[in-house]
PDB file of C-alpha atoms in Angstrom:
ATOM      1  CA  UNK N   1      15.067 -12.832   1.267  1.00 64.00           C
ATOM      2  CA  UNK N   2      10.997 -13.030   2.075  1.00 71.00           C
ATOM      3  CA  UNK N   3       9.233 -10.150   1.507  1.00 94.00           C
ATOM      4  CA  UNK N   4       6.396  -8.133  -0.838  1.00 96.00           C
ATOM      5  CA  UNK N   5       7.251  -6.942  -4.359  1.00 97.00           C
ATOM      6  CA  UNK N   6       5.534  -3.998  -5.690  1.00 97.00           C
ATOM      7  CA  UNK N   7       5.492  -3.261  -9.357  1.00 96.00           C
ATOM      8  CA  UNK N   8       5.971  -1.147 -11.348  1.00 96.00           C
ATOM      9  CA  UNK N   9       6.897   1.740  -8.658  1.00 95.00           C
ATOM     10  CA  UNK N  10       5.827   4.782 -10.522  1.00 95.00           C
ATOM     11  CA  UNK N  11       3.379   4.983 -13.269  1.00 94.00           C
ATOM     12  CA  UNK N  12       1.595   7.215 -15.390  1.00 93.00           C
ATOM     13  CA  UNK N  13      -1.045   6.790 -17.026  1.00 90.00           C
ATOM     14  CA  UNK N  14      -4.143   8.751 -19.429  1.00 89.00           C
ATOM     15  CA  UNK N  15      -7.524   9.466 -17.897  1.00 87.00           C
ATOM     16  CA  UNK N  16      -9.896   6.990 -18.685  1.00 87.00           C
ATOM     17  CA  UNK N  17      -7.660   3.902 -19.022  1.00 90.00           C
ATOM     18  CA  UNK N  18      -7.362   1.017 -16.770  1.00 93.00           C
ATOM     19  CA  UNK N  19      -4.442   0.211 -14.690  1.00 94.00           C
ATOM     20  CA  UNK N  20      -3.195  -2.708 -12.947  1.00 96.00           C
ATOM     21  CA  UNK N  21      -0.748  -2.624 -10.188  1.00 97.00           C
ATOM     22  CA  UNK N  22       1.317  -5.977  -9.050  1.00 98.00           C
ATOM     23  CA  UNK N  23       1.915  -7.367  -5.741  1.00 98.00           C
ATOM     24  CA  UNK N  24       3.636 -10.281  -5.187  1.00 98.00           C
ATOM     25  CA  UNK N  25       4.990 -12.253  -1.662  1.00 97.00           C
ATOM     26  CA  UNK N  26       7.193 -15.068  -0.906  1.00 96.00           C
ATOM     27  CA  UNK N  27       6.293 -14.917   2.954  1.00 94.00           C
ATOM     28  CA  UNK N  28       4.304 -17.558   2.864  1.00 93.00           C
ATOM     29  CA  UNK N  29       1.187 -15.657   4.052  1.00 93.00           C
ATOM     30  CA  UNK N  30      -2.384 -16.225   3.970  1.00 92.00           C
ATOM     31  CA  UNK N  31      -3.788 -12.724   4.233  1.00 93.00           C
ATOM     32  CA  UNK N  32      -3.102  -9.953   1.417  1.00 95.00           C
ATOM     33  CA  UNK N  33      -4.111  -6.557   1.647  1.00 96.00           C
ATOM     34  CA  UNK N  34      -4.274  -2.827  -0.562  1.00 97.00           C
ATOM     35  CA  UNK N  35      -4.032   0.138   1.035  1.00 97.00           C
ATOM     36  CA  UNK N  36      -4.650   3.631  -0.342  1.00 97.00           C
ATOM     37  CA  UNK N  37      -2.640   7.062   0.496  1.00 96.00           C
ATOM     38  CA  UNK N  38      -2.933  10.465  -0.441  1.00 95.00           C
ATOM     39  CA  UNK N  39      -0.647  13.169   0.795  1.00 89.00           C
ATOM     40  CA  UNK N  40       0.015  14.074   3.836  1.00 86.00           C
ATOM     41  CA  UNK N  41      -3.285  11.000   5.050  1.00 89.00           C
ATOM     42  CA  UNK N  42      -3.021   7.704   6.407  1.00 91.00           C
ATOM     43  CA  UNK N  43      -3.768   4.813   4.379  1.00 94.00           C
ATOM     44  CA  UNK N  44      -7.253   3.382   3.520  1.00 94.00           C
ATOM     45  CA  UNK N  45      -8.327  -0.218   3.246  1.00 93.00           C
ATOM     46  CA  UNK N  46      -9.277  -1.245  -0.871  1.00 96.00           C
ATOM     47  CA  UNK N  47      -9.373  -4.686  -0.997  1.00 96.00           C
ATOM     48  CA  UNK N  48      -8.315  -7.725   1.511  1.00 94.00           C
ATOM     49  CA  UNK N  49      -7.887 -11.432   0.767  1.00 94.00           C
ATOM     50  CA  UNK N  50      -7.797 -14.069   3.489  1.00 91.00           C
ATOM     51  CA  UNK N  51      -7.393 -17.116   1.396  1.00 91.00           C
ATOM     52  CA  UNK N  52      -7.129 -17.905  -2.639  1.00 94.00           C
ATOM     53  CA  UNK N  53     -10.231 -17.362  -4.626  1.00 95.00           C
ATOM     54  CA  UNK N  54     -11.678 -14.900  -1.996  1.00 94.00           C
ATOM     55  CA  UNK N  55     -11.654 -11.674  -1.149  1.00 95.00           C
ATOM     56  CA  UNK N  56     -13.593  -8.559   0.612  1.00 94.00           C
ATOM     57  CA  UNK N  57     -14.362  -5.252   0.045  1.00 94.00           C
ATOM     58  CA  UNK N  58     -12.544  -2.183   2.413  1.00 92.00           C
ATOM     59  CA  UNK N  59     -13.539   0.881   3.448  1.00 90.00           C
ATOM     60  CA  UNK N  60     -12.922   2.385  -0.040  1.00 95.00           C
ATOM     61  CA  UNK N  61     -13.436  -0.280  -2.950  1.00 96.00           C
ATOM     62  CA  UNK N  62     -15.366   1.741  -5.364  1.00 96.00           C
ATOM     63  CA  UNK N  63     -13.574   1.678  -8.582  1.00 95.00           C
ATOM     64  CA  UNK N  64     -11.183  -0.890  -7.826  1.00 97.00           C
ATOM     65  CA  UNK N  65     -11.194  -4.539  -8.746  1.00 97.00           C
ATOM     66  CA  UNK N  66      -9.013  -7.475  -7.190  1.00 98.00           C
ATOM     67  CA  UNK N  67      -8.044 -11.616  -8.025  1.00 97.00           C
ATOM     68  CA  UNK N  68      -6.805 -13.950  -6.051  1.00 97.00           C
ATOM     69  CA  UNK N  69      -5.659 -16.965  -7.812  1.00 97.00           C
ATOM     70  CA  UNK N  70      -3.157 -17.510  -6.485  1.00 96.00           C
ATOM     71  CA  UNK N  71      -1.389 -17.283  -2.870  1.00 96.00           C
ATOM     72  CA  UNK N  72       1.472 -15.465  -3.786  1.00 97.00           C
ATOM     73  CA  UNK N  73      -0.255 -12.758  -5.942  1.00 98.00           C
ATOM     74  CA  UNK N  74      -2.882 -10.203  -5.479  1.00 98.00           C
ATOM     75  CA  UNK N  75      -3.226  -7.681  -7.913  1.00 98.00           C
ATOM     76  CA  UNK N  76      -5.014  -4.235  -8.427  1.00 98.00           C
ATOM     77  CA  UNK N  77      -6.954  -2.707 -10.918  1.00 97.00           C
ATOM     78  CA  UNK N  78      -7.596   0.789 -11.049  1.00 95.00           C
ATOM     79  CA  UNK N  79     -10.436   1.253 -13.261  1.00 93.00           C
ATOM     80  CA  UNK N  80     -11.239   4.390 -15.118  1.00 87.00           C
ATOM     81  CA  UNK N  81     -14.558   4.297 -12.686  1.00 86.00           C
ATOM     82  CA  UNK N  82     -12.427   5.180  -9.811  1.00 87.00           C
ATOM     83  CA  UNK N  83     -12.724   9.295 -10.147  1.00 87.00           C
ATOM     84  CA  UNK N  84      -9.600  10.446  -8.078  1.00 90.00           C
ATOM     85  CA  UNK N  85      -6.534   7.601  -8.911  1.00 93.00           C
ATOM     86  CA  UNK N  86      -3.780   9.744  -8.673  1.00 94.00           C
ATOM     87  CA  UNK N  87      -2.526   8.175  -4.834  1.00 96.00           C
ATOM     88  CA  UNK N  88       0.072   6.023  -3.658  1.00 97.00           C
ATOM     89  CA  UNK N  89      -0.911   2.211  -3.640  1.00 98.00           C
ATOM     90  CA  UNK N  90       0.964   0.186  -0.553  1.00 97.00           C
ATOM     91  CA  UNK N  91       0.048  -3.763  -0.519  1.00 97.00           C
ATOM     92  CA  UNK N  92       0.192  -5.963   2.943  1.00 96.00           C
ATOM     93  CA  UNK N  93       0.611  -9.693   3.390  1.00 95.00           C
ATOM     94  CA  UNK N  94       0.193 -11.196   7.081  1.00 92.00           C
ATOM     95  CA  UNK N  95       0.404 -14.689   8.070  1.00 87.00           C
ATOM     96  CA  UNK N  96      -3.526 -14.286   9.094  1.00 77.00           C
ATOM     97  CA  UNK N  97      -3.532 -15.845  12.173  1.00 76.00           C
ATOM     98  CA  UNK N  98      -6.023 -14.614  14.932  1.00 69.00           C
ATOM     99  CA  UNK N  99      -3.409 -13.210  17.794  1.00 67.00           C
ATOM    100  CA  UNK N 100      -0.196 -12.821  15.620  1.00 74.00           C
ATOM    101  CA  UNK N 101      -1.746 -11.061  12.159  1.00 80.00           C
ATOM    102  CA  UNK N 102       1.036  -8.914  11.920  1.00 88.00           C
ATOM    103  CA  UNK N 103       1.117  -6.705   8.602  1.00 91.00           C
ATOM    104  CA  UNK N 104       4.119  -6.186   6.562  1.00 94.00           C
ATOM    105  CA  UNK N 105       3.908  -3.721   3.370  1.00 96.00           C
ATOM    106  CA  UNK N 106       5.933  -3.364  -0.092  1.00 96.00           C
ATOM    107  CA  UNK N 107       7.547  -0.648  -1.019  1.00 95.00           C
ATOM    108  CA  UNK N 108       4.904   1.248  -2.988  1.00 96.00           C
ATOM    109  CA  UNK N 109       3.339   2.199  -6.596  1.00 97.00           C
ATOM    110  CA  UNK N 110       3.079   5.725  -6.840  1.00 96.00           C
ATOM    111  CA  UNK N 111       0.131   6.258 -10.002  1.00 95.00           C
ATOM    112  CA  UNK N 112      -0.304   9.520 -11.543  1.00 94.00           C
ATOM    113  CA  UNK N 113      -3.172  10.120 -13.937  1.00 90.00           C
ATOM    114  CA  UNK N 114      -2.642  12.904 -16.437  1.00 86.00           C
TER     115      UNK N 114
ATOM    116  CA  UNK G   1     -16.406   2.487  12.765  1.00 82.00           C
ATOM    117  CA  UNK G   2     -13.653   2.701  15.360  1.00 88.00           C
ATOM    118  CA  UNK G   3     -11.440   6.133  15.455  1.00 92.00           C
ATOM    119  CA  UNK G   4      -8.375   6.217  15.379  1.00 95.00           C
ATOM    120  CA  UNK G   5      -6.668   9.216  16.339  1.00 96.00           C
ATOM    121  CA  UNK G   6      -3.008  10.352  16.966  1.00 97.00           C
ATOM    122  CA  UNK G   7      -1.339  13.028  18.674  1.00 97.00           C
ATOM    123  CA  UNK G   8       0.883  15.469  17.952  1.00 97.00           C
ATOM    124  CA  UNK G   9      -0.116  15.645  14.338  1.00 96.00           C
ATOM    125  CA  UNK G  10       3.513  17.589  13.993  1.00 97.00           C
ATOM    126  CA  UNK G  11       6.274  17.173  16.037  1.00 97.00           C
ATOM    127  CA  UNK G  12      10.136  18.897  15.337  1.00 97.00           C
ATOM    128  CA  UNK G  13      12.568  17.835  17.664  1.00 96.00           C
ATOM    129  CA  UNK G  14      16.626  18.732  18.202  1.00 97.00           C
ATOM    130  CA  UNK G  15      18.563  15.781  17.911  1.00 97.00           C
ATOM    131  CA  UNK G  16      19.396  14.067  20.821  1.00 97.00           C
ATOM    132  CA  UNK G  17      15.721  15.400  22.222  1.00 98.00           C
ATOM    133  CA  UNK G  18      13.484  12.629  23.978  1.00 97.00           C
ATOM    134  CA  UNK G  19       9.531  12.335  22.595  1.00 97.00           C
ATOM    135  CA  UNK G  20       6.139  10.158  23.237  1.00 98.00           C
ATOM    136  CA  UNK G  21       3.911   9.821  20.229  1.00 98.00           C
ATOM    137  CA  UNK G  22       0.405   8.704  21.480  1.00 98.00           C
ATOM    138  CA  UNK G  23      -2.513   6.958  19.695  1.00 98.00           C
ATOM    139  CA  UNK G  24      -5.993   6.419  21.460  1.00 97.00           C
ATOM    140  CA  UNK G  25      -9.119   4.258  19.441  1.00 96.00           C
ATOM    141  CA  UNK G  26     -12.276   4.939  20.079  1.00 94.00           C
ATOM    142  CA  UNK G  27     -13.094   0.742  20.726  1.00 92.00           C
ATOM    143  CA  UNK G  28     -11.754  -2.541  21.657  1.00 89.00           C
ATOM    144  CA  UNK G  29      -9.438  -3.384  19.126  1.00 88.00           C
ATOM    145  CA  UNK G  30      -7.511  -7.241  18.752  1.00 85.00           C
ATOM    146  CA  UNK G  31      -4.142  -5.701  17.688  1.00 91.00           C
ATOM    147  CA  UNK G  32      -2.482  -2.689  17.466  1.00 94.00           C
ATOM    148  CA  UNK G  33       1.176  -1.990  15.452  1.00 95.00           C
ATOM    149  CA  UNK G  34       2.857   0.877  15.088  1.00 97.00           C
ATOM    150  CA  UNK G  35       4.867   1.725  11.620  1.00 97.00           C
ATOM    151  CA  UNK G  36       7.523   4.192  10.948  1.00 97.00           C
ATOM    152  CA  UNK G  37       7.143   5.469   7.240  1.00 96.00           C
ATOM    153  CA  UNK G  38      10.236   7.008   5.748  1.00 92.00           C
ATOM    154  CA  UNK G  39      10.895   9.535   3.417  1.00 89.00           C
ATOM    155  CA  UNK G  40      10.671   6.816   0.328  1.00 89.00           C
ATOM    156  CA  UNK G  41       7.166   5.873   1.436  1.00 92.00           C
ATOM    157  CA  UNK G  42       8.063   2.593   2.895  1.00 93.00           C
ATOM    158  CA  UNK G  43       6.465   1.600   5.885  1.00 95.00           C
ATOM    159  CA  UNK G  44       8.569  -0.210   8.799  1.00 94.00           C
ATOM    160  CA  UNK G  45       6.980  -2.294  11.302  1.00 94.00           C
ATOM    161  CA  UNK G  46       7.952  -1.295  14.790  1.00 96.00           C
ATOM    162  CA  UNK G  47       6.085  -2.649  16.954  1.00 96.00           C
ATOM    163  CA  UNK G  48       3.121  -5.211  17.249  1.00 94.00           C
ATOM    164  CA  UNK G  49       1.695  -4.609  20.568  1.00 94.00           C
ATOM    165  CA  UNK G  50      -1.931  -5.289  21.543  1.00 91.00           C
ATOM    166  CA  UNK G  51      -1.281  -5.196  25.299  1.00 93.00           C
ATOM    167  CA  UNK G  52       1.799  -4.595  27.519  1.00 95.00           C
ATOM    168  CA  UNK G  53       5.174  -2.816  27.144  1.00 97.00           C
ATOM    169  CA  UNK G  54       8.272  -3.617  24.534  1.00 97.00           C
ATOM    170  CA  UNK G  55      11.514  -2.536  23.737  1.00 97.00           C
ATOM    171  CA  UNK G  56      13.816  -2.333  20.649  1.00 96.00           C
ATOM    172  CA  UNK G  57      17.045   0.079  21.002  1.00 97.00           C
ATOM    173  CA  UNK G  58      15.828   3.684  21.726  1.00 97.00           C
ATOM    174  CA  UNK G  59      12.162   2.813  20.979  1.00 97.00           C
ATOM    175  CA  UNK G  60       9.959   1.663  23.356  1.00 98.00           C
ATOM    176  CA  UNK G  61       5.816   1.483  23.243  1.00 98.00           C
ATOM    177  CA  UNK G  62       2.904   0.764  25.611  1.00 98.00           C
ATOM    178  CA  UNK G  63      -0.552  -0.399  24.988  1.00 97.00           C
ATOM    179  CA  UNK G  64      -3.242  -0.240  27.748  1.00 96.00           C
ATOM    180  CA  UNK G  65      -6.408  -1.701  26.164  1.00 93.00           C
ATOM    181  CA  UNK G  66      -8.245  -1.219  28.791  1.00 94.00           C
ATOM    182  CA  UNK G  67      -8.096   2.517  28.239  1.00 96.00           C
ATOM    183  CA  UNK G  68      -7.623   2.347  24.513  1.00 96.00           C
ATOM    184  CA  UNK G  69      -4.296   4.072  24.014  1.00 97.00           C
ATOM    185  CA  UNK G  70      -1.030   3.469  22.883  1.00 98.00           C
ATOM    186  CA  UNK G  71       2.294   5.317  23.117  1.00 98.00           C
ATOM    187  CA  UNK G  72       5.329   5.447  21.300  1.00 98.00           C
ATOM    188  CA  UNK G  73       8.046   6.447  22.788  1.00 98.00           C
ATOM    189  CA  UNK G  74      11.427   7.632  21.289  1.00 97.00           C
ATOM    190  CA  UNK G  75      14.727   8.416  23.557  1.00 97.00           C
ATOM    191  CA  UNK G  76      17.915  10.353  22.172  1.00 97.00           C
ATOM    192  CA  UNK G  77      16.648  10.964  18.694  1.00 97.00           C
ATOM    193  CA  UNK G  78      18.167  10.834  15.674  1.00 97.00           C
ATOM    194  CA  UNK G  79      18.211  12.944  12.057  1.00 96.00           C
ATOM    195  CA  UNK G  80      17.146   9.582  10.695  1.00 95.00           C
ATOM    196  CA  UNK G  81      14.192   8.758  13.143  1.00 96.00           C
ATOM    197  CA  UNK G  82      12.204  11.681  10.825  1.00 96.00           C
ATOM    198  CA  UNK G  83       9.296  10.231   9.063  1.00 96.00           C
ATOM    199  CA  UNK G  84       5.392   9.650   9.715  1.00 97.00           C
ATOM    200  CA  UNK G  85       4.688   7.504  12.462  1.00 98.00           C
ATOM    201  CA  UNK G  86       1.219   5.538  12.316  1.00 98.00           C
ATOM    202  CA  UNK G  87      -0.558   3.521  14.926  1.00 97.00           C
ATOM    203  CA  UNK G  88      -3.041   0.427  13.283  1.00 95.00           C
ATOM    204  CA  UNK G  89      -5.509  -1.024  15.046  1.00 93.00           C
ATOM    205  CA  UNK G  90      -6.909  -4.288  13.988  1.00 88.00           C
ATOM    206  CA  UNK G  91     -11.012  -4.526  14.578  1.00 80.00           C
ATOM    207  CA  UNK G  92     -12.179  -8.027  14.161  1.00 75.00           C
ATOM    208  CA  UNK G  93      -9.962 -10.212  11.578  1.00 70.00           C
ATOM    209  CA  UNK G  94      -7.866  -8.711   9.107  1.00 76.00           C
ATOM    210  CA  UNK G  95      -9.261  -5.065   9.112  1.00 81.00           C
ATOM    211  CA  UNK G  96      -6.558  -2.955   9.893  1.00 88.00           C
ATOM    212  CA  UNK G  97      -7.282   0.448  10.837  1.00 90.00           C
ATOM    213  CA  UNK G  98      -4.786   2.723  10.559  1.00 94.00           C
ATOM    214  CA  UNK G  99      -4.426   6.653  12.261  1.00 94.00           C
ATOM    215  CA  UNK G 100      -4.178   9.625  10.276  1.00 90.00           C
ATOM    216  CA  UNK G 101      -0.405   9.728  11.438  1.00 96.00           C
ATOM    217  CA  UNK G 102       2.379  11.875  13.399  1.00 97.00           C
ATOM    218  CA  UNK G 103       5.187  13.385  11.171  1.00 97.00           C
ATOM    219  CA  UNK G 104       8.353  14.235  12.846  1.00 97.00           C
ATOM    220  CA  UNK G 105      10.988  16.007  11.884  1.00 96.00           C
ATOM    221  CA  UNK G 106      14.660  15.866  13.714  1.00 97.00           C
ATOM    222  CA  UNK G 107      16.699  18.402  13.435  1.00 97.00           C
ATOM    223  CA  UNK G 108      20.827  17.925  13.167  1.00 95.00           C
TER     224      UNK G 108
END
């Protein structure tokens, strides 16, 4: 079945350290996307990628880092710059097509910095 | 930036009970979706529905662009319709905006 896997789904992890949270799709889609949530908010654009080796700043990219090397993947970094990680992390793929860009999201990492 | 914002924040229903969910941005916007997230944290596409009026079961939504609002509408709910529901707007290409959410709660 096509869809977005999230990994790992729950982490924990040591102030100060760097993590790196996995995304990876098999829809075929241009477009990748991380989104940010803390309780009870909506979710925050990070990072978005419209094509391989690119890749654009959100609303709330401080602390963060991306790559895009390849289609399928788009992976996170958390770095220890990033004062408040504890959130949960949702990625987004979409076939990136002006008109029919319709997002769909993994399951989830939940990170929890001690 | 655009604003997004959704009404009721809250919402508790009896099961059974029929409710409209309602999301109004503050500019023109090239898409909108709307997303059920469930208890787990996973979020469902319902609908993707820049203009016009669909259907799917007991959900329905309208967008009216021209006015900048959205609505959600759910008929006989269910103990399993609880969640958050969110309403995204997309503002040029690929910037998804998304609304600070309406969490429901049925009630058996």
């Amino acid at each position: 079945d096509g869809g977005i896997t999230q990994s790992p789904k729950y982490l924990f992890r040591k102030e100060g350290q760097n993590v790196t949270l996995s995304c990876e799709q098999n829809l075929n889609h241009d477009a990748m996307y991380w989104y940010r949530q803390d309780p009870g908010q909506g979710l925050r654009l990070i990072y978005y990628s419209q094509i391989v080796n690119d890749f654009q700043k959100g609303d709330i990219a401080e602390g963060y880092s991306v790559s895009r090397e390849k289609k399928e993947s788009f992976p996170l970094t958390v770095t220890s710059a990033q004062k408040n990680p504890t959130a949960f992390y949702l990625c987004a793929s979409s076939i990136g097509i002006s008109g029919a860009n319709v997002l769909t999201f993994g399951a989830g990492s939940r990170l929890t910095v001690l | 930036g655009i604003q997004v914002e959704q009404s009721p924040p809250d919402l508790i229903l009896q099961e059974g009970a029929n409710s409209t969910l309602r999301c109004n941005f503050s500019d023109s916007v090239n898409n909108l979706q709307w997303f059920h997230q469930n208890p787990w944290g996973q979020l469902i596409n319902l609908f993707y529905i820049p203009s016009g009026t669909k259907q799917n079961g007991r959900l329905s939504a309208t967008t009216v662009a021209t006015e900048r609002y959205s609505l959600l509408y759910i008929s006989s709910s269910q103990t399993t319709d609880s969640g958050v529901y969110f309403c995204a707007v997309e503002q040029g290409t690929y910037k998804y905006i998304f609304g600070t959410g309406t969490r429901l709660k049925v009630l058996a």
